[in-house]
XYZ file of C-alpha atoms in Angstrom:
177
model
C 15.057 10.654 26.373
C 11.445 9.622 27.094
C 10.437 10.245 23.473
C 12.955 7.616 22.295
C 11.630 5.039 24.773
C 8.026 5.895 23.856
C 8.803 5.497 20.129
C 10.434 2.087 20.750
C 7.395 0.928 22.740
C 5.023 2.153 19.990
C 7.114 0.259 17.440
C 6.984 -2.930 19.549
C 3.209 -2.608 19.979
C 2.902 -2.096 16.200
C 4.948 -5.248 15.495
C 2.783 -7.212 17.953
C -0.414 -5.945 16.262
C 0.979 -6.797 12.808
C 1.923 -10.338 13.851
C -1.552 -10.881 15.300
C -3.186 -9.584 12.095
C -1.056 -11.882 9.935
C -2.354 -14.899 11.872
C -5.924 -14.100 10.722
C -7.302 -14.131 7.182
C -7.735 -10.706 5.612
C -11.200 -9.222 6.005
C -13.468 -10.453 3.226
C -14.336 -7.807 0.672
C -17.700 -8.351 -0.992
C -17.015 -6.940 -4.437
C -17.725 -8.489 -7.826
C -14.861 -9.807 -9.931
C -13.291 -7.146 -12.134
C -11.095 -4.160 -11.405
C -13.056 -0.933 -10.842
C -11.075 0.591 -7.956
C -7.361 0.486 -7.185
C -5.458 1.404 -4.018
C -1.746 2.106 -4.392
C 0.564 1.997 -1.390
C 3.878 3.469 -2.570
C 7.292 3.738 -0.915
C 8.160 7.295 -1.974
C 11.692 6.942 -0.556
C 12.395 4.292 -3.233
C 9.998 5.334 -6.045
C 9.232 9.029 -6.339
C 6.859 9.243 -9.307
C 3.627 8.038 -7.700
C 1.586 9.879 -10.344
C 2.398 7.050 -12.769
C -0.227 4.961 -10.961
C -2.926 7.188 -12.465
C -2.112 5.396 -15.755
C -4.251 2.537 -14.360
C -7.301 4.737 -15.118
C -6.594 4.513 -18.840
C -5.124 0.975 -18.768
C -8.213 -0.540 -17.137
C -10.877 1.910 -18.344
C -11.570 3.194 -14.820
C -13.373 6.301 -13.614
C -10.894 9.169 -13.023
C -11.314 8.962 -9.236
C -11.016 5.136 -9.089
C -7.278 5.169 -8.280
C -6.271 6.192 -4.753
C -2.590 6.657 -3.982
C -0.898 7.101 -0.631
C 2.845 7.378 -0.162
C 5.220 6.498 2.634
C 8.274 8.620 3.440
C 10.514 7.795 6.395
C 10.473 11.534 7.138
C 8.428 14.362 5.687
C 8.014 18.025 6.426
C 4.357 18.810 7.144
C 4.908 22.285 5.687
C 6.194 20.948 2.359
C 3.579 20.375 -0.322
C 3.527 16.824 -1.698
C 1.626 15.852 -4.838
C 0.670 12.555 -3.157
C -0.884 12.170 0.316
C 1.948 11.069 2.625
C 2.409 9.274 5.956
C 5.638 8.577 7.832
C 7.198 6.856 10.837
C 6.194 9.720 13.100
C 2.509 8.890 12.428
C 2.812 5.533 14.242
C 0.535 5.408 17.279
C -0.129 2.695 19.835
C -1.229 -0.831 18.850
C -0.493 -0.430 15.158
C -2.627 2.684 14.661
C -1.438 5.170 12.074
C -2.486 8.646 13.148
C -2.757 10.573 9.910
C -5.870 12.004 8.208
C -4.763 10.817 4.736
C -4.411 7.286 6.101
C -7.866 7.362 7.699
C -9.429 8.491 4.417
C -7.500 5.844 2.408
C -8.498 3.055 4.810
C -12.165 4.099 4.921
C -12.780 2.622 1.442
C -12.893 -0.853 -0.074
C -10.924 -1.613 -3.227
C -10.843 -4.293 -5.901
C -7.039 -4.244 -5.982
C -4.290 -3.100 -3.625
C -0.873 -2.503 -5.171
C 1.844 -2.839 -2.508
C 4.567 -0.923 -4.338
C 7.492 -1.442 -2.009
C 10.359 -3.925 -1.809
C 11.761 -3.718 1.714
C 10.352 -4.762 5.054
C 8.808 -1.725 6.737
C 6.425 -1.724 9.685
C 4.259 1.195 8.533
C 3.908 -0.095 4.966
C 3.039 -3.553 6.293
C 0.479 -2.082 8.719
C -1.145 -0.127 5.875
C -1.196 -3.253 3.722
C -2.973 -5.410 6.316
C -5.443 -2.630 7.187
C -6.444 -1.893 3.559
C -9.603 -3.762 2.542
C -8.997 -5.123 -0.955
C -10.163 -8.179 -2.864
C -6.852 -8.727 -4.729
C -3.410 -7.783 -3.357
C -0.419 -7.350 -5.641
C 3.203 -6.841 -4.677
C 6.827 -7.727 -5.188
C 8.681 -10.989 -4.633
C 11.020 -9.317 -2.092
C 8.154 -8.932 0.421
C 6.756 -11.687 2.652
C 4.180 -13.532 0.528
C 1.514 -13.235 3.272
C 0.888 -9.629 2.163
C 0.056 -10.401 -1.464
C -2.131 -12.729 -3.535
C -0.262 -11.968 -6.751
C 3.525 -11.652 -6.523
C 5.495 -10.082 -9.365
C 9.234 -10.487 -9.873
C 9.953 -7.218 -11.675
C 12.330 -4.339 -10.893
C 10.600 -1.680 -8.771
C 12.229 1.127 -10.751
C 10.718 -0.123 -14.048
C 7.040 0.757 -13.718
C 6.326 -0.031 -17.377
C 7.405 -3.688 -16.927
C 5.432 -3.912 -13.664
C 2.289 -2.664 -15.476
C 2.764 -5.133 -18.348
C 3.181 -8.100 -15.998
C 0.263 -7.008 -13.829
C -2.025 -6.647 -16.846
C -0.990 -10.079 -18.122
C -1.825 -11.805 -14.823
C -5.062 -9.878 -14.277
C -6.190 -11.169 -17.680
C -5.292 -14.743 -16.712
C -7.309 -14.310 -13.500
C -10.256 -12.912 -15.534
C -10.115 -9.621 -13.622
C -9.796 -7.622 -16.856
C -10.559 -8.301 -20.512
């Protein structure tokens, strides 16, 4: 019984933290124009093949380790091996903290571009998005526009179309040649 109450209170404190963060501008990232590092925040419940994001290495001529991917699953078994580092609802701590070693490692870096690859409102995905330090943020139309600088109206299931649209707009913004 107490666990349920504790989880609800953690959720409320996370929502409060998120709302406070959305009132402030995102932390400035001092990186030159151009895409050399990409962070991908993926809803693995809705899009399972996170390895497709490694195609950005070839698409943008990046170093092999320049793409970092982390996935969200509403529930995961810690004993099950996942190809992608994963976090879940049970990793939510107090005041919007996400208590997961993969998350800490992901958030310890700065990126040129964050890809918010999810289409439904979710506290943990939103918390990860606001905590990730990135110069350019890309996501879907279905999500509150405060999370993204570049908003694409493509189907989430069609990664090929998403990549084409993203590449087109990054060229327009002079982020890639």
